[in-house]
Structures are given as structure tokens and as C-alpha cells.
mmCIF file of C-alpha atoms in Angstrom:
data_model
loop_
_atom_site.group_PDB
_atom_site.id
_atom_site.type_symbol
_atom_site.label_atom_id
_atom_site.label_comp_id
_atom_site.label_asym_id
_atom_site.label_seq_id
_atom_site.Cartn_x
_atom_site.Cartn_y
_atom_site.Cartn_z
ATOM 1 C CA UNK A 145 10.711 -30.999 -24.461
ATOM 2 C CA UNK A 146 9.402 -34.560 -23.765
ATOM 3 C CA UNK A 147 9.090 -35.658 -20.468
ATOM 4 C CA UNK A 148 12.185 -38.078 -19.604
ATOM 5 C CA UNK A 149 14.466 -34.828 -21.253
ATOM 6 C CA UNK A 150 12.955 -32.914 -18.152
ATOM 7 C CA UNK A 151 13.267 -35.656 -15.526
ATOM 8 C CA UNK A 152 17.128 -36.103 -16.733
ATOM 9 C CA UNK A 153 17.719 -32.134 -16.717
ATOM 10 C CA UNK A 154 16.074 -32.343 -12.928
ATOM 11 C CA UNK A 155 18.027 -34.961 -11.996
ATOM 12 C CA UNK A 156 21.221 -33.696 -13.280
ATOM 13 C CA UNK A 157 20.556 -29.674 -12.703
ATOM 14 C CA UNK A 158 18.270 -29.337 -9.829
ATOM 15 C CA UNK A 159 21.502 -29.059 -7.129
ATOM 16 C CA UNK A 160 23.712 -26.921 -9.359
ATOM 17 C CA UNK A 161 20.846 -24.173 -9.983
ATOM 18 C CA UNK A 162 19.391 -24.340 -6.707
ATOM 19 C CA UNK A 163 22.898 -23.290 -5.369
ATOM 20 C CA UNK A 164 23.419 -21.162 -8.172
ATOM 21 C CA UNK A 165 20.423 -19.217 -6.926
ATOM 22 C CA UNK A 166 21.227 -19.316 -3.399
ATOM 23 C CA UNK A 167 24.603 -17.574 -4.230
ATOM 24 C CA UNK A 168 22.688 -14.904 -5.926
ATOM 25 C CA UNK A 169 19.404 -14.575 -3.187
ATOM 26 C CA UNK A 170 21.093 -15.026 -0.684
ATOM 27 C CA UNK A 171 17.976 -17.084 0.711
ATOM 28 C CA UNK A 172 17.638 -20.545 0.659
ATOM 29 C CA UNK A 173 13.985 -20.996 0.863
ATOM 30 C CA UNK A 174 13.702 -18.083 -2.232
ATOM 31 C CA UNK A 175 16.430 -20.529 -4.183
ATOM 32 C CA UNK A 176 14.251 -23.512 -3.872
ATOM 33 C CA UNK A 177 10.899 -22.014 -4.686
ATOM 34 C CA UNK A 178 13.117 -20.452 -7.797
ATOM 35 C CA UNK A 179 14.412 -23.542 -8.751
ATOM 36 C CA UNK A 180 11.053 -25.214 -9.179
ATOM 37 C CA UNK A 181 9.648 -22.199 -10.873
ATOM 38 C CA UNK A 182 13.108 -22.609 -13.657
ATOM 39 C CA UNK A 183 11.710 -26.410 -14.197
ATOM 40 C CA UNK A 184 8.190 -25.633 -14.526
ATOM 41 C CA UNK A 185 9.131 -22.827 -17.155
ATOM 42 C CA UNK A 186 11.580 -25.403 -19.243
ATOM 43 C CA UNK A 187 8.594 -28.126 -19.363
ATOM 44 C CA UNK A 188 6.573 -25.248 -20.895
ATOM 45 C CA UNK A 189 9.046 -24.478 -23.595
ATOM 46 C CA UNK A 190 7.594 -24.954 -26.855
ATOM 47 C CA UNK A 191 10.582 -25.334 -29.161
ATOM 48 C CA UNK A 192 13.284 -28.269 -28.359
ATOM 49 C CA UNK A 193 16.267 -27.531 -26.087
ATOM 50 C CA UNK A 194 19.724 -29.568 -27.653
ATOM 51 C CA UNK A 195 21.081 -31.682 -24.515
ATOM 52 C CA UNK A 196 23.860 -29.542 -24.345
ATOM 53 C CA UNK A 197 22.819 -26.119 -24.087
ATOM 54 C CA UNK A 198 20.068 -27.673 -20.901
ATOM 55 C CA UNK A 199 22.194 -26.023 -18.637
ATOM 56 C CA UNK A 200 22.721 -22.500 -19.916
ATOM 57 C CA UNK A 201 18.852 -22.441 -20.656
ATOM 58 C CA UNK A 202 17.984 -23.044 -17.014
ATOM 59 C CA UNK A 203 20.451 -20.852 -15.538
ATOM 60 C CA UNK A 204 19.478 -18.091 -17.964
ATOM 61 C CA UNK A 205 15.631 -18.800 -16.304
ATOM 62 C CA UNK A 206 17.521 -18.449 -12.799
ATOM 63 C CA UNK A 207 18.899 -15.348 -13.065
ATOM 64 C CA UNK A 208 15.741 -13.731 -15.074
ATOM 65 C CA UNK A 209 13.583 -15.069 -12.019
ATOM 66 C CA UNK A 210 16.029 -14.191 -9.726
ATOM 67 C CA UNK A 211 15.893 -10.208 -11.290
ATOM 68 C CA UNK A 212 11.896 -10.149 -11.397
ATOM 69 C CA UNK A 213 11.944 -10.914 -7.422
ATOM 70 C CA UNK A 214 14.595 -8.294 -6.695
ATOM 71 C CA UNK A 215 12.316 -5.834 -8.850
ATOM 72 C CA UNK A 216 9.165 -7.458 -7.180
ATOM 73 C CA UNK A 217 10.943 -6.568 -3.776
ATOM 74 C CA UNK A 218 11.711 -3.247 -4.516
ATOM 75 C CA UNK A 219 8.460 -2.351 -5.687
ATOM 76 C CA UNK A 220 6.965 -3.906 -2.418
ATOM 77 C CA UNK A 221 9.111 -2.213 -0.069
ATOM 78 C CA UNK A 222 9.097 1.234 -2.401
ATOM 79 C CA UNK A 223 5.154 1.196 -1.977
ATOM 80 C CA UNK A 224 4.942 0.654 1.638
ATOM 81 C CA UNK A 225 7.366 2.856 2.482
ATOM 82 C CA UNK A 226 5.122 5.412 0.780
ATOM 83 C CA UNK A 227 2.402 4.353 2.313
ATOM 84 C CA UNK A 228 3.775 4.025 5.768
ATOM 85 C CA UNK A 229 4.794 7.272 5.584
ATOM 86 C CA UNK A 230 1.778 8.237 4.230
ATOM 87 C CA UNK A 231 -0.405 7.229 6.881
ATOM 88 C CA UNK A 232 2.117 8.077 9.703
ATOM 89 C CA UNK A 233 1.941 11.960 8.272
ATOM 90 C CA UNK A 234 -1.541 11.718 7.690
ATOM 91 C CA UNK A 235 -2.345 10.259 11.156
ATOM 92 C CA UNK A 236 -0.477 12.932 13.000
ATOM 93 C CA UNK A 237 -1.748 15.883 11.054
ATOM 94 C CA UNK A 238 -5.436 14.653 11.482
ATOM 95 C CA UNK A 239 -5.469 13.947 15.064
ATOM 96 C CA UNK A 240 -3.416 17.515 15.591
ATOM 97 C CA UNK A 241 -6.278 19.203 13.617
ATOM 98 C CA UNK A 242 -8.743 16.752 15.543
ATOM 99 C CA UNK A 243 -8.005 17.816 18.896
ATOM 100 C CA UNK A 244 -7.671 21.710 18.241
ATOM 101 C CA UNK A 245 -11.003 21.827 17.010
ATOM 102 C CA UNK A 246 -12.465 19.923 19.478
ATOM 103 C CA UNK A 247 -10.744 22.533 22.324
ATOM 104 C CA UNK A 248 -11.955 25.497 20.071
ATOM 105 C CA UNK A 249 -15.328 24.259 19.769
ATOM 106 C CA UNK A 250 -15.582 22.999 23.416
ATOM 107 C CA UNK A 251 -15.873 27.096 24.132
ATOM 108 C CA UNK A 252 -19.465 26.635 22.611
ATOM 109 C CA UNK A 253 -21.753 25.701 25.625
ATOM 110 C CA UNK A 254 -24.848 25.475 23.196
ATOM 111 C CA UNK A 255 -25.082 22.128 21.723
ATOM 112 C CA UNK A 256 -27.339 22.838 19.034
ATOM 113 C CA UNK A 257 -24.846 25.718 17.970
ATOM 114 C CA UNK A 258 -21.894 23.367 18.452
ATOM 115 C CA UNK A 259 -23.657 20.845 16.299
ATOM 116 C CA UNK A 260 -24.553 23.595 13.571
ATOM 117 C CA UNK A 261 -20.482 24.844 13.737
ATOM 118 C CA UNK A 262 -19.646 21.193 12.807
ATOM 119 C CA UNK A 263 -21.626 20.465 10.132
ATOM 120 C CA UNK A 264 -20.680 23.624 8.469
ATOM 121 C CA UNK A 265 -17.375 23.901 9.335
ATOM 122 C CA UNK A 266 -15.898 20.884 9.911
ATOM 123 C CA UNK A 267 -18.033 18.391 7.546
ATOM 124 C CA UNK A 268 -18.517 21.016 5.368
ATOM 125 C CA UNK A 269 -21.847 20.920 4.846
ATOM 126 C CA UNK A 270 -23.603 24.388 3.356
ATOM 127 C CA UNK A 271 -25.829 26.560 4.944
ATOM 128 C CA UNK A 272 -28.736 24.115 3.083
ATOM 129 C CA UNK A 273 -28.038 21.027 4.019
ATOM 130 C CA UNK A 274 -27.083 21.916 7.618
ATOM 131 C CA UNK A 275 -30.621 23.252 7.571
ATOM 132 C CA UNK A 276 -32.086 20.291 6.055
ATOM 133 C CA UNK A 277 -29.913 18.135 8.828
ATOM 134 C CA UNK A 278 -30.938 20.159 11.987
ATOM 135 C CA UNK A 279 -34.145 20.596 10.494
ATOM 136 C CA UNK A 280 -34.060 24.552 11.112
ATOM 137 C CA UNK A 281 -34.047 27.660 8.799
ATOM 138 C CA UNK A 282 -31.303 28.401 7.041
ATOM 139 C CA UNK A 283 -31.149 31.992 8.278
ATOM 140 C CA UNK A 284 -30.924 30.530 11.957
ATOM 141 C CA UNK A 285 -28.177 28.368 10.333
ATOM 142 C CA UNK A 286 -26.513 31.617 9.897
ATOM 143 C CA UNK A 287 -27.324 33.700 13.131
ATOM 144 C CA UNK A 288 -26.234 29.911 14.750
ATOM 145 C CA UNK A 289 -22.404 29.778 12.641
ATOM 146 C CA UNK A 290 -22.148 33.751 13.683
ATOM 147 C CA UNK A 291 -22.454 33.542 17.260
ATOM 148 C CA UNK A 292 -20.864 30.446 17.766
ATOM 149 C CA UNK A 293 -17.626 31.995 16.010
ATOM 150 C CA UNK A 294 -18.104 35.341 18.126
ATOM 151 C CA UNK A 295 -18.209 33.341 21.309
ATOM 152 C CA UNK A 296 -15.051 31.293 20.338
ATOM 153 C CA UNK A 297 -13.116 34.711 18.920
ATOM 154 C CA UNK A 298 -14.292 36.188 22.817
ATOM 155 C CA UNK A 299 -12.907 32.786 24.843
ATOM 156 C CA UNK A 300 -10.029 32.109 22.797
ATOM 157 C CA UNK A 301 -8.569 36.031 22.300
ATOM 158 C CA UNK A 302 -8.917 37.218 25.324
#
């Protein structure tokens, strides 16, 4: 299309398919950002538009844009629902599972034990690398993990 066709079709259409928007977004501001989008798509149209079929072209545009930002808005709210969710779960769980192992290890009055109990248990680290870490043997690792968890199993049972 050459540029006086798309002047006249703004001119002419821009009212009619802003409110034909509005009637389906339901938001005004949405409709006009829309309605520039539908004459920035027609001035990109390769093949000619006939002067009477203008009309039907841009309001076809309208209602295709109008679709992609109800999809567009589902998607959005879809994924961060999930990840409000998400995080709200994940949050909870965590700090639960935070705070009970931080009253079951506050039974160990040896820090160096307490440290050794966290590595391995809680970061995960093996019986190695909490060695390498705490610079120590790895069978004091082990005597360390074993009376730390018979000193928590005597607090916490009885």
C-alpha cells in the first residue's frame, strides 16, 4: 500500500477500530495501543488492499491482535500463578524444615560436631569432603556424625 492509501484508511478507520477494540478489551488504553499496532501491520502489507475491502482487513488485524493479547494474558497470569504458588509452597516447606533442624541440632553443645552434622547432613557433603572442609580425618568425621546423632536421639527421646 502507498502511503496516502494508509493516511486515508487512518483518517477514515482509526475511530471505528479503536472502538471496535475497546468493545472487545474492554480497556481503552489496550484499544489504542491495538489500534496503532493494526496500522503499522497494514503499511507492512506487501500485496495491495482494494479500497473497499480497507475496512474488513483492519478489523480482521483487530480481532487477531486482540486474541494474541488474551492468549499473551493467559499465559502471563497461568505462569505466575505457578510460580507464586511455587515459591509460597516452597518457602513454607523450607523454613519448616529450616527451623526443625536448627532445634534438633541446637542439642549438640560441640561446635565442631555441630559443624561436622551439617556438612554431612544437611549440605550433604560425604564423609571426604567434610574431612577435606574441617580439615580432620575422615574416621573422626565418622566418630563426630555418630555421637552427635546419639546425643540428639538421648535429648530429643527422652
Amino acid at each position: 500500500m502507498n502511503h496516502s492509501q494508509i493516511n486515508d484508511a487512518y483518517i477514515n478507520y482509526k475511530s471505528e477500530i479503536t472502538r471496535y477494540l475497546s468493545q472487545i478489551l474492554k480497556q481503552p488504553q489496550d484499544a489504542e495501543d491495538l489500534t496503532q499496532e493494526c496500522f503499522i501491520r497494514l503499511m507492512n502489507v506487501a500485496s495491495p488492499v482494494p479500497d473497499d475491502r480497507i475496512l474488513y482487513y483492519l478489523k480482521r488485524i483487530a480481532r487477531n491482535l486482540a486474541m494474541d493479547s488474551f492468549r499473551r494474558r493467559a499465559r502471563t497470569l497461568r505462569r505466575d500463578s505457578r510460580l507464586e504458588i511455587a515459591t509460597y509452597h516452597v518457602d513454607t516447606h523450607q523454613m519448616e524444615i529450616n527451623e526443625g533442624v536448627d532445634e534438633i541440632v541446637s542439642h549438640i553443645n560441640n561446635t565442631e560436631h555441630r559443624k561436622i552434622l551439617e556438612l554431612r547432613l544437611i549440605h550433604g557433603y560425604s564423609i571426604k569432603e567434610t574431612a577435606e572442609i574441617v580439615n580432620r580425618s575422615e574416621g573422626m568425621i565418622k566418630s563426630s556424625v555418630f555421637h552427635a546423632v546419639n546425643r540428639i536421639r538421648a535429648k530429643v527421646i527422652s
